[in-house]
CSV table of N, CA and C and ligand atoms in Angstrom, one decimal:
chain,number,residue,atom,x,y,z
A,1,UNK,N,0.9,-1.2,0.0
A,1,UNK,CA,0.0,0.0,0.0
A,1,UNK,C,0.9,1.2,0.0
A,2,UNK,N,0.6,2.2,-0.9
A,2,UNK,CA,1.4,3.4,-1.0
A,2,UNK,C,1.2,4.2,0.3
A,3,UNK,N,2.2,5.0,0.6
A,3,UNK,CA,2.1,5.9,1.8
A,3,UNK,C,0.8,6.8,1.7
A,4,UNK,N,0.1,6.9,2.7
A,4,UNK,CA,-1.1,7.7,2.8
A,4,UNK,C,-2.2,7.3,1.9
A,5,UNK,N,-2.2,6.0,1.5
A,5,UNK,CA,-3.3,5.5,0.6
A,5,UNK,C,-4.4,5.1,1.5
A,6,UNK,N,-5.6,5.7,1.2
A,6,UNK,CA,-6.9,5.3,1.9
A,6,UNK,C,-6.9,5.6,3.4
A,7,UNK,N,-6.1,6.5,3.9
A,7,UNK,CA,-6.2,6.9,5.3
A,7,UNK,C,-7.3,7.9,5.4
A,8,UNK,N,-7.7,8.5,4.3
A,8,UNK,CA,-8.9,9.4,4.3
A,8,UNK,C,-10.0,8.7,3.4
A,9,UNK,N,-11.2,8.7,3.9
A,9,UNK,CA,-12.3,8.2,3.1
A,9,UNK,C,-13.2,9.4,2.7
A,10,UNK,N,-13.5,9.5,1.5
A,10,UNK,CA,-14.4,10.5,1.0
A,10,UNK,C,-15.7,9.8,0.6
A,11,UNK,N,-16.8,10.0,1.4
A,11,UNK,CA,-18.0,9.3,1.2
A,11,UNK,C,-19.1,10.4,0.7
A,12,UNK,N,-19.9,10.0,-0.3
A,12,UNK,CA,-20.9,11.0,-0.7
A,12,UNK,C,-22.2,10.2,-0.9
A,13,UNK,N,-23.3,11.0,-0.7
A,13,UNK,CA,-24.6,10.3,-0.7
A,13,UNK,C,-25.1,9.9,-2.1
A,14,UNK,N,-24.6,10.4,-3.1
A,14,UNK,CA,-25.1,10.1,-4.5
A,14,UNK,C,-24.0,10.4,-5.5
A,15,UNK,N,-24.1,9.7,-6.6
A,15,UNK,CA,-23.1,10.0,-7.7
A,15,UNK,C,-23.3,11.5,-8.2
A,16,UNK,N,-24.5,12.0,-8.0
A,16,UNK,CA,-24.7,13.4,-8.4
A,16,UNK,C,-23.9,14.4,-7.6
A,17,UNK,N,-23.3,13.9,-6.5
A,17,UNK,CA,-22.5,14.8,-5.6
A,17,UNK,C,-21.0,14.8,-6.1
A,18,UNK,N,-20.7,13.9,-7.1
A,18,UNK,CA,-19.3,13.8,-7.5
A,18,UNK,C,-18.7,15.0,-8.2
A,19,UNK,N,-19.5,15.7,-9.0
A,19,UNK,CA,-18.9,16.9,-9.6
A,19,UNK,C,-18.3,17.9,-8.6
A,20,UNK,N,-19.0,18.0,-7.5
A,20,UNK,CA,-18.5,18.9,-6.4
A,20,UNK,C,-17.4,18.3,-5.6
A,21,UNK,N,-17.6,17.0,-5.3
A,21,UNK,CA,-16.6,16.3,-4.4
A,21,UNK,C,-15.3,16.0,-5.1
A,22,UNK,N,-15.3,16.1,-6.5
A,22,UNK,CA,-14.0,15.8,-7.2
A,22,UNK,C,-13.0,16.8,-6.7
A,23,UNK,N,-13.4,18.0,-6.4
A,23,UNK,CA,-12.5,19.1,-5.9
A,23,UNK,C,-11.8,18.6,-4.6
A,24,UNK,N,-12.5,17.9,-3.8
A,24,UNK,CA,-12.0,17.4,-2.5
A,24,UNK,C,-11.0,16.3,-2.8
A,25,UNK,N,-11.4,15.4,-3.7
A,25,UNK,CA,-10.5,14.3,-4.0
A,25,UNK,C,-9.2,14.8,-4.6
A,26,UNK,N,-9.3,15.8,-5.6
A,26,UNK,CA,-8.2,16.4,-6.2
A,26,UNK,C,-7.2,17.0,-5.2
A,27,UNK,N,-7.8,17.8,-4.3
A,27,UNK,CA,-7.0,18.5,-3.3
A,27,UNK,C,-6.2,17.5,-2.4
A,28,UNK,N,-6.9,16.4,-2.0
A,28,UNK,CA,-6.2,15.4,-1.2
A,28,UNK,C,-5.0,14.8,-2.0
A,29,UNK,N,-5.3,14.6,-3.3
A,29,UNK,CA,-4.2,14.0,-4.1
A,29,UNK,C,-3.0,15.0,-4.3
A,30,UNK,N,-3.4,16.3,-4.3
A,30,UNK,CA,-2.3,17.3,-4.4
A,30,UNK,C,-1.3,17.2,-3.2
A,31,UNK,N,-1.9,16.7,-2.1
A,31,UNK,CA,-1.0,16.5,-0.9
A,31,UNK,C,-0.5,15.1,-0.8
A,32,UNK,N,-0.7,14.3,-1.8
A,32,UNK,CA,-0.1,12.9,-1.8
A,32,UNK,C,-1.0,11.9,-1.1
A,33,UNK,N,-2.3,12.3,-0.9
A,33,UNK,CA,-3.2,11.4,-0.2
A,33,UNK,C,-4.2,10.8,-1.2
A,34,UNK,N,-4.2,9.6,-1.5
A,34,UNK,CA,-5.2,8.9,-2.3
A,34,UNK,C,-6.3,8.4,-1.5
A,35,UNK,N,-7.5,9.0,-1.5
A,35,UNK,CA,-8.6,8.6,-0.6
A,35,UNK,C,-9.3,7.4,-1.1
A,36,UNK,N,-10.0,6.7,-0.2
A,36,UNK,CA,-11.0,5.7,-0.5
A,36,UNK,C,-12.2,6.6,-0.9
A,37,UNK,N,-12.8,6.3,-2.0
A,37,UNK,CA,-14.0,7.1,-2.4
A,37,UNK,C,-15.2,6.1,-2.5
A,38,UNK,N,-16.3,6.5,-1.8
A,38,UNK,CA,-17.5,5.7,-1.8
A,38,UNK,C,-18.7,6.5,-2.0
A,39,UNK,N,-19.7,5.9,-2.6
A,39,UNK,CA,-21.1,6.4,-2.7
A,39,UNK,C,-21.9,5.6,-1.8
A,40,UNK,N,-22.3,6.2,-0.7
A,40,UNK,CA,-23.1,5.5,0.4
A,40,UNK,C,-24.2,6.5,0.8
A,41,UNK,N,-25.4,6.0,0.9
A,41,UNK,CA,-26.5,6.9,1.3
A,41,UNK,C,-27.1,6.5,2.6
A,42,UNK,N,-27.2,7.5,3.5
A,42,UNK,CA,-27.7,7.3,4.8
A,42,UNK,C,-29.2,6.8,4.7
A,43,UNK,N,-29.8,7.2,3.7
A,43,UNK,CA,-31.3,6.9,3.5
A,43,UNK,C,-31.5,5.7,2.6
A,44,UNK,N,-30.8,5.6,1.5
A,44,UNK,CA,-31.1,4.6,0.5
A,44,UNK,C,-30.3,3.3,0.8
A,45,UNK,N,-29.1,3.4,1.4
A,45,UNK,CA,-28.3,2.2,1.8
A,45,UNK,C,-27.9,2.4,3.3
A,46,UNK,N,-28.8,2.5,4.2
A,46,UNK,CA,-28.5,2.7,5.6
A,46,UNK,C,-27.6,1.5,6.2
A,47,UNK,N,-27.9,0.3,5.7
A,47,UNK,CA,-27.1,-0.9,6.2
A,47,UNK,C,-25.7,-0.8,5.8
A,48,UNK,N,-25.4,-0.3,4.6
A,48,UNK,CA,-24.0,-0.2,4.1
A,48,UNK,C,-23.3,1.0,4.8
A,49,UNK,N,-24.1,2.0,5.1
A,49,UNK,CA,-23.5,3.2,5.8
A,49,UNK,C,-23.1,2.7,7.2
A,50,UNK,N,-23.9,1.9,7.9
A,50,UNK,CA,-23.6,1.4,9.2
A,50,UNK,C,-22.4,0.5,9.2
A,51,UNK,N,-22.4,-0.4,8.2
A,51,UNK,CA,-21.2,-1.3,8.1
A,51,UNK,C,-19.9,-0.6,7.8
A,52,UNK,N,-20.0,0.5,6.9
A,52,UNK,CA,-18.8,1.3,6.6
A,52,UNK,C,-18.3,1.9,7.9
A,53,UNK,N,-19.2,2.6,8.6
A,53,UNK,CA,-18.8,3.3,9.8
A,53,UNK,C,-18.2,2.3,10.9
A,54,UNK,N,-18.9,1.2,11.1
A,54,UNK,CA,-18.4,0.2,12.1
A,54,UNK,C,-17.0,-0.3,11.8
A,55,UNK,N,-16.7,-0.4,10.5
A,55,UNK,CA,-15.4,-1.1,10.1
A,55,UNK,C,-14.3,-0.1,9.7
A,56,UNK,N,-14.6,1.2,9.6
A,56,UNK,CA,-13.7,2.1,9.0
A,56,UNK,C,-12.3,2.1,9.8
A,57,UNK,N,-12.4,2.3,11.1
A,57,UNK,CA,-11.2,2.3,11.9
A,57,UNK,C,-10.3,1.1,11.7
A,58,UNK,N,-11.0,-0.1,11.8
A,58,UNK,CA,-10.2,-1.3,11.7
A,58,UNK,C,-9.7,-1.5,10.2
A,59,UNK,N,-10.3,-0.8,9.3
A,59,UNK,CA,-9.8,-0.9,7.9
A,59,UNK,C,-8.7,0.1,7.6
A,60,UNK,N,-8.3,0.9,8.6
A,60,UNK,CA,-7.1,1.8,8.5
A,60,UNK,C,-7.5,3.2,8.2
A,61,UNK,N,-8.8,3.5,8.1
A,61,UNK,CA,-9.2,4.9,7.9
A,61,UNK,C,-9.0,5.7,9.1
A,62,UNK,N,-8.5,6.9,8.9
A,62,UNK,CA,-8.2,7.8,10.0
A,62,UNK,C,-9.2,9.0,10.1
A,63,UNK,N,-9.6,9.4,8.9
A,63,UNK,CA,-10.5,10.6,8.8
A,63,UNK,C,-11.6,10.3,7.8
A,64,UNK,N,-12.8,10.6,8.1
A,64,UNK,CA,-13.9,10.4,7.1
A,64,UNK,C,-14.5,11.8,6.7
A,65,UNK,N,-14.5,12.0,5.4
A,65,UNK,CA,-15.1,13.2,4.8
A,65,UNK,C,-16.5,12.7,4.3
A,66,UNK,N,-17.6,13.3,4.8
A,66,UNK,CA,-18.9,12.8,4.4
A,66,UNK,C,-19.7,14.0,3.8
A,67,UNK,N,-20.1,13.8,2.5
A,67,UNK,CA,-20.8,14.9,1.8
A,67,UNK,C,-22.2,14.5,1.4
A,68,UNK,N,-23.1,15.3,1.6
A,68,UNK,CA,-24.5,15.0,1.1
A,68,UNK,C,-25.3,16.3,1.0
A,69,UNK,N,-26.3,16.2,0.1
A,69,UNK,CA,-27.2,17.3,0.0
A,69,UNK,C,-28.6,17.0,0.6
A,70,UNK,N,-29.5,17.9,0.5
A,70,UNK,CA,-30.9,17.8,1.0
A,70,UNK,C,-30.9,17.5,2.5
A,71,UNK,N,-31.5,16.4,3.0
A,71,UNK,CA,-31.6,16.1,4.4
A,71,UNK,C,-30.2,15.9,5.0
A,72,UNK,N,-29.3,15.4,4.2
A,72,UNK,CA,-27.8,15.3,4.6
A,72,UNK,C,-27.6,14.7,5.9
A,73,UNK,N,-28.1,13.5,6.1
A,73,UNK,CA,-27.8,12.8,7.4
A,73,UNK,C,-26.6,11.9,7.4
A,74,UNK,N,-25.9,11.9,6.2
A,74,UNK,CA,-24.8,11.0,6.1
A,74,UNK,C,-23.7,11.2,7.1
A,75,UNK,N,-23.2,12.4,7.2
A,75,UNK,CA,-22.1,12.7,8.2
A,75,UNK,C,-22.5,12.4,9.6
A,76,UNK,N,-23.7,12.8,10.0
A,76,UNK,CA,-24.1,12.6,11.4
A,76,UNK,C,-24.4,11.1,11.7
A,77,UNK,N,-24.9,10.4,10.7
A,77,UNK,CA,-25.2,9.0,11.0
A,77,UNK,C,-23.9,8.2,11.1
A,78,UNK,N,-22.9,8.6,10.3
A,78,UNK,CA,-21.6,7.9,10.4
A,78,UNK,C,-20.9,8.3,11.8
A,79,UNK,N,-21.1,9.5,12.1
A,79,UNK,CA,-20.5,10.0,13.4
A,79,UNK,C,-21.0,9.3,14.6
A,80,UNK,N,-22.3,8.9,14.5
A,80,UNK,CA,-22.9,8.2,15.6
A,80,UNK,C,-22.4,6.7,15.8
A,81,UNK,N,-21.6,6.2,14.8
A,81,UNK,CA,-21.2,4.8,14.9
A,81,UNK,C,-19.7,4.7,14.9
A,82,UNK,N,-18.9,5.8,14.9
A,82,UNK,CA,-17.5,5.7,14.9
A,82,UNK,C,-16.9,6.9,15.7
A,83,UNK,N,-15.8,6.7,16.3
A,83,UNK,CA,-15.1,7.9,17.0
A,83,UNK,C,-14.1,8.5,16.1
A,84,UNK,N,-13.9,8.0,14.9
A,84,UNK,CA,-13.1,8.7,13.9
A,84,UNK,C,-13.6,10.1,13.7
A,85,UNK,N,-12.7,11.1,13.4
A,85,UNK,CA,-13.2,12.4,13.1
A,85,UNK,C,-13.9,12.4,11.8
A,86,UNK,N,-15.1,13.1,11.8
A,86,UNK,CA,-15.9,13.2,10.6
A,86,UNK,C,-16.0,14.6,10.2
A,87,UNK,N,-15.6,14.9,8.9
A,87,UNK,CA,-15.7,16.2,8.4
A,87,UNK,C,-16.9,16.2,7.4
A,88,UNK,N,-17.8,17.1,7.7
A,88,UNK,CA,-19.1,17.1,6.9
A,88,UNK,C,-19.0,18.2,5.8
A,89,UNK,N,-19.5,17.8,4.6
A,89,UNK,CA,-19.6,18.8,3.5
A,89,UNK,C,-21.1,18.9,3.1
A,90,UNK,N,-21.8,20.0,3.4
A,90,UNK,CA,-23.1,20.1,3.0
A,90,UNK,C,-23.1,20.6,1.5
A,91,UNK,N,-24.0,19.9,0.7
A,91,UNK,CA,-24.0,20.2,-0.7
A,91,UNK,C,-25.4,20.8,-1.1
A,92,UNK,N,-25.3,21.6,-2.1
A,92,UNK,CA,-26.5,22.2,-2.7
A,92,UNK,C,-26.9,21.2,-3.8
A,93,UNK,N,-27.8,20.3,-3.5
A,93,UNK,CA,-28.4,19.4,-4.5
A,93,UNK,C,-29.3,20.2,-5.5
A,94,UNK,N,-29.5,19.6,-6.7
A,94,UNK,CA,-30.2,20.4,-7.7
A,94,UNK,C,-31.7,20.7,-7.2
A,95,UNK,N,-32.2,19.8,-6.3
A,95,UNK,CA,-33.5,20.1,-5.8
A,95,UNK,C,-33.5,21.1,-4.7
A,96,UNK,N,-32.4,21.5,-4.2
A,96,UNK,CA,-32.3,22.5,-3.1
A,96,UNK,C,-31.1,23.4,-3.3
A,97,UNK,N,-31.3,24.3,-4.3
A,97,UNK,CA,-30.1,25.0,-4.8
A,97,UNK,C,-29.3,25.7,-3.8
A,98,UNK,N,-29.8,26.3,-2.7
A,98,UNK,CA,-29.0,27.0,-1.8
A,98,UNK,C,-28.1,26.1,-0.9
A,99,UNK,N,-28.6,24.9,-0.6
A,99,UNK,CA,-27.9,24.0,0.3
A,99,UNK,C,-28.0,24.3,1.8
A,100,UNK,N,-28.9,25.3,2.1
A,100,UNK,CA,-29.0,25.6,3.6
A,100,UNK,C,-29.6,24.4,4.3
A,101,UNK,N,-30.5,23.7,3.7
A,101,UNK,CA,-31.1,22.5,4.3
A,101,UNK,C,-29.9,21.5,4.7
A,102,UNK,N,-29.0,21.3,3.8
A,102,UNK,CA,-27.9,20.3,4.0
A,102,UNK,C,-27.0,20.9,5.1
A,103,UNK,N,-26.8,22.2,5.0
A,103,UNK,CA,-25.9,22.9,6.0
A,103,UNK,C,-26.4,22.6,7.5
A,104,UNK,N,-27.7,22.9,7.6
A,104,UNK,CA,-28.3,22.7,9.0
A,104,UNK,C,-28.3,21.3,9.4
A,105,UNK,N,-28.6,20.4,8.5
A,105,UNK,CA,-28.5,18.9,8.8
A,105,UNK,C,-27.1,18.5,9.2
A,106,UNK,N,-26.1,19.0,8.5
A,106,UNK,CA,-24.8,18.6,8.8
A,106,UNK,C,-24.2,19.2,10.1
A,107,UNK,N,-24.5,20.5,10.3
A,107,UNK,CA,-23.9,21.2,11.4
A,107,UNK,C,-24.6,21.0,12.8
A,108,UNK,N,-25.9,20.8,12.7
A,108,UNK,CA,-26.6,20.8,14.0
A,108,UNK,C,-26.6,19.4,14.7
A,109,UNK,N,-25.4,19.0,15.0
A,109,UNK,CA,-25.3,17.7,15.7
A,109,UNK,C,-25.5,17.9,17.2
A,110,UNK,N,-26.1,16.9,17.8
A,110,UNK,CA,-26.3,17.0,19.3
A,110,UNK,C,-25.0,16.9,20.0
A,111,UNK,N,-24.9,17.5,21.2
A,111,UNK,CA,-23.7,17.5,22.0
A,111,UNK,C,-23.3,16.0,22.3
A,112,UNK,N,-22.0,15.8,22.1
A,112,UNK,CA,-21.4,14.5,22.3
A,112,UNK,C,-21.1,13.7,21.0
A,113,UNK,N,-21.7,14.2,19.9
A,113,UNK,CA,-21.4,13.5,18.6
A,113,UNK,C,-21.1,14.6,17.6
A,114,UNK,N,-19.8,15.1,17.6
A,114,UNK,CA,-19.5,16.2,16.7
A,114,UNK,C,-19.3,15.8,15.2
A,115,UNK,N,-19.6,16.7,14.4
A,115,UNK,CA,-19.2,16.7,12.9
A,115,UNK,C,-18.6,18.0,12.7
A,116,UNK,N,-17.4,18.0,12.1
A,116,UNK,CA,-16.8,19.3,11.7
A,116,UNK,C,-17.3,19.7,10.4
A,117,UNK,N,-18.3,20.6,10.4
A,117,UNK,CA,-19.0,21.0,9.2
A,117,UNK,C,-18.2,22.1,8.4
A,118,UNK,N,-18.1,21.9,7.1
A,118,UNK,CA,-17.4,22.9,6.3
A,118,UNK,C,-18.5,23.8,5.6
A,119,UNK,N,-18.1,24.7,4.7
A,119,UNK,CA,-19.1,25.5,4.0
A,119,UNK,C,-19.8,24.7,3.0
A,120,UNK,N,-20.9,25.2,2.4
A,120,UNK,CA,-21.7,24.6,1.4
A,120,UNK,C,-20.9,24.5,0.1
A,121,UNK,N,-20.9,23.3,-0.6
A,121,UNK,CA,-20.4,23.2,-1.9
A,121,UNK,C,-18.9,23.1,-2.1
A,122,UNK,N,-18.4,23.6,-3.2
A,122,UNK,CA,-17.0,23.4,-3.6
A,122,UNK,C,-16.0,23.9,-2.6
A,123,UNK,N,-16.3,25.1,-2.1
A,123,UNK,CA,-15.4,25.7,-1.1
A,123,UNK,C,-15.3,24.8,0.1
A,124,UNK,N,-16.4,24.2,0.5
A,124,UNK,CA,-16.4,23.3,1.6
A,124,UNK,C,-15.7,22.0,1.3
A,125,UNK,N,-15.9,21.5,0.0
A,125,UNK,CA,-15.2,20.3,-0.4
A,125,UNK,C,-13.7,20.4,-0.4
A,126,UNK,N,-13.2,21.6,-0.9
A,126,UNK,CA,-11.8,21.8,-0.8
A,126,UNK,C,-11.3,22.0,0.6
A,127,UNK,N,-12.0,22.7,1.4
A,127,UNK,CA,-11.6,22.9,2.8
A,127,UNK,C,-11.6,21.6,3.6
A,128,UNK,N,-12.5,20.7,3.2
A,128,UNK,CA,-12.6,19.4,3.9
A,128,UNK,C,-11.3,18.7,3.7
A,129,UNK,N,-10.8,18.7,2.5
A,129,UNK,CA,-9.5,18.1,2.2
A,129,UNK,C,-8.4,18.7,3.0
A,130,UNK,N,-8.3,20.0,3.0
A,130,UNK,CA,-7.2,20.8,3.7
A,130,UNK,C,-7.3,20.5,5.2
A,131,UNK,N,-8.6,20.5,5.7
A,131,UNK,CA,-8.7,20.3,7.1
A,131,UNK,C,-8.2,18.9,7.5
A,132,UNK,N,-8.5,17.9,6.7
A,132,UNK,CA,-8.1,16.5,6.9
A,132,UNK,C,-6.5,16.5,6.9
A,133,UNK,N,-5.9,17.2,5.9
A,133,UNK,CA,-4.5,17.3,5.9
A,133,UNK,C,-3.9,17.9,7.1
A,134,UNK,N,-4.6,19.0,7.6
A,134,UNK,CA,-4.1,19.7,8.8
A,134,UNK,C,-4.1,18.7,10.0
A,135,UNK,N,-5.1,17.9,10.1
A,135,UNK,CA,-5.2,16.9,11.2
A,135,UNK,C,-4.0,15.9,11.1
A,136,UNK,N,-3.9,15.4,9.9
A,136,UNK,CA,-2.9,14.4,9.7
A,136,UNK,C,-1.5,14.9,9.8
A,137,UNK,N,-1.3,16.2,9.5
A,137,UNK,CA,0.0,16.9,9.6
A,137,UNK,C,0.5,17.0,11.0
A,138,UNK,N,-0.4,16.9,12.0
A,138,UNK,CA,0.0,17.0,13.4
A,138,UNK,C,1.0,15.9,13.7
A,139,UNK,N,0.9,14.8,13.0
A,139,UNK,CA,1.8,13.6,13.3
A,139,UNK,C,2.6,13.2,12.0
A,140,UNK,N,2.7,14.1,11.0
A,140,UNK,CA,3.4,13.8,9.8
A,140,UNK,C,4.2,15.0,9.3
A,141,UNK,N,5.5,15.0,9.5
A,141,UNK,CA,6.3,16.2,9.2
A,141,UNK,C,6.3,16.6,7.7
A,142,UNK,N,6.2,15.5,6.9
A,142,UNK,CA,6.2,15.8,5.4
A,142,UNK,C,5.0,16.5,5.0
A,143,UNK,N,3.9,16.1,5.6
A,143,UNK,CA,2.6,16.8,5.3
A,143,UNK,C,2.6,18.2,5.8
A,144,UNK,N,3.2,18.3,7.0
A,144,UNK,CA,3.2,19.7,7.6
A,144,UNK,C,4.0,20.6,6.7
A,145,UNK,N,5.1,20.1,6.1
A,145,UNK,CA,5.9,20.9,5.2
A,145,UNK,C,5.1,21.3,3.9
A,146,UNK,N,4.3,20.3,3.4
A,146,UNK,CA,3.5,20.6,2.2
A,146,UNK,C,2.5,21.6,2.5
A,147,UNK,N,1.9,21.6,3.7
A,147,UNK,CA,0.9,22.6,4.1
A,147,UNK,C,1.5,24.0,4.2
A,148,UNK,N,2.7,24.0,4.7
A,148,UNK,CA,3.4,25.3,4.8
A,148,UNK,C,3.6,25.9,3.4
A,149,UNK,N,4.0,25.0,2.5
A,149,UNK,CA,4.3,25.4,1.1
A,149,UNK,C,3.0,25.9,0.4
A,150,UNK,N,1.9,25.1,0.7
A,150,UNK,CA,0.6,25.5,0.2
A,150,UNK,C,0.2,26.9,0.6
A,151,UNK,N,0.3,27.2,1.9
A,151,UNK,CA,-0.1,28.5,2.4
A,151,UNK,C,0.8,29.6,1.8
A,152,UNK,N,2.1,29.3,1.6
A,152,UNK,CA,3.0,30.3,1.0
A,152,UNK,C,2.6,30.6,-0.4
A,153,UNK,N,2.3,29.5,-1.2
A,153,UNK,CA,1.9,29.7,-2.6
A,153,UNK,C,0.6,30.5,-2.7
A,154,UNK,N,-0.3,30.2,-1.8
A,154,UNK,CA,-1.6,30.8,-1.8
A,154,UNK,C,-1.4,32.3,-1.5
A,155,UNK,N,-0.6,32.6,-0.6
A,155,UNK,CA,-0.3,34.0,-0.2
A,155,UNK,C,0.3,34.8,-1.4
A,156,UNK,N,1.3,34.1,-2.1
A,156,UNK,CA,1.9,34.7,-3.2
A,156,UNK,C,0.9,35.0,-4.4
A,157,UNK,N,0.0,34.1,-4.6
A,157,UNK,CA,-1.0,34.3,-5.6
A,157,UNK,C,-1.9,35.6,-5.4
A,158,UNK,N,-2.2,35.8,-4.1
A,158,UNK,CA,-3.0,37.0,-3.7
A,158,UNK,C,-2.2,38.2,-3.9
A,159,UNK,N,-0.9,38.2,-3.5
A,159,UNK,CA,-0.1,39.4,-3.7
A,159,UNK,C,0.1,39.7,-5.2
A,160,UNK,N,0.2,38.7,-6.0
A,160,UNK,CA,0.4,38.9,-7.5
A,160,UNK,C,-0.9,39.5,-8.0
A,161,UNK,N,-2.1,39.0,-7.6
A,161,UNK,CA,-3.3,39.6,-8.0
A,161,UNK,C,-3.4,41.1,-7.6
A,162,UNK,N,-3.0,41.3,-6.4
A,162,UNK,CA,-3.1,42.7,-5.8
A,162,UNK,C,-2.2,43.6,-6.7
A,163,UNK,N,-1.0,43.2,-7.1
A,163,UNK,CA,-0.1,44.1,-7.8
A,163,UNK,C,-0.6,44.2,-9.3
A,164,UNK,N,-1.5,43.3,-9.7
A,164,UNK,CA,-2.0,43.4,-11.1
A,164,UNK,C,-3.2,44.2,-11.2
A,165,UNK,N,-3.8,44.6,-10.1
A,165,UNK,CA,-5.1,45.4,-10.1
A,165,UNK,C,-4.8,46.8,-10.6
B,201,RP5,C1,-28.6,13.3,-1.1
B,201,RP5,O1,-29.6,13.7,-2.0
B,201,RP5,C2,-27.4,13.2,-2.0
B,201,RP5,O2,-26.2,13.4,-1.2
B,201,RP5,C3,-27.6,14.2,-3.1
B,201,RP5,O3,-26.9,15.4,-2.8
B,201,RP5,C4,-29.1,14.4,-3.0
B,201,RP5,C5,-29.8,14.0,-4.3
B,201,RP5,O4,-29.4,12.7,-4.7
B,201,RP5,P1,-29.8,12.1,-6.1
B,201,RP5,O5,-31.3,12.1,-6.1
B,201,RP5,O6,-29.2,13.0,-7.1
B,201,RP5,O7,-29.2,10.7,-6.1
B,201,RP5,O8,-28.9,12.2,-0.4
């Protein structure tokens, strides 16, 4: 198994979520992390969701990124079955363009079962990847160095845009 292979799982409620979540997958790969990618629905395949959560830690997963739109119970339902950190990404499904429904479903977890909710949509998808990297970087010097480089490059891009205005 390659280094950092499948230590992060990216789970989404539907294949219709993939266009947004591809940004998360791509960002993880930028940091050398190849995630396990799954389509699992809290509502349509609740048994598979339960089995995934129950076995994630013993399968070597360290962090789960869970994305869903509409009622968006995926992140919370996984969080109830594992103590692995869950990063939730609320999505604006086509039937609910603003994604506020999914945001509230993802963020409003009862005390004792946290989900780290990101912003709605692509910004949240990208930040979920970066947040996962930040957690992993606490015990991985190479990842910590990559994060520092990422922040530096991001800063330089803004400065360049500023001087071009
Ligand atoms: C959610 O319902 C999924 O995460 C998706 O965002 C939304 C719509 O799913 P589809 O009807 O496109 O499969 O569970």
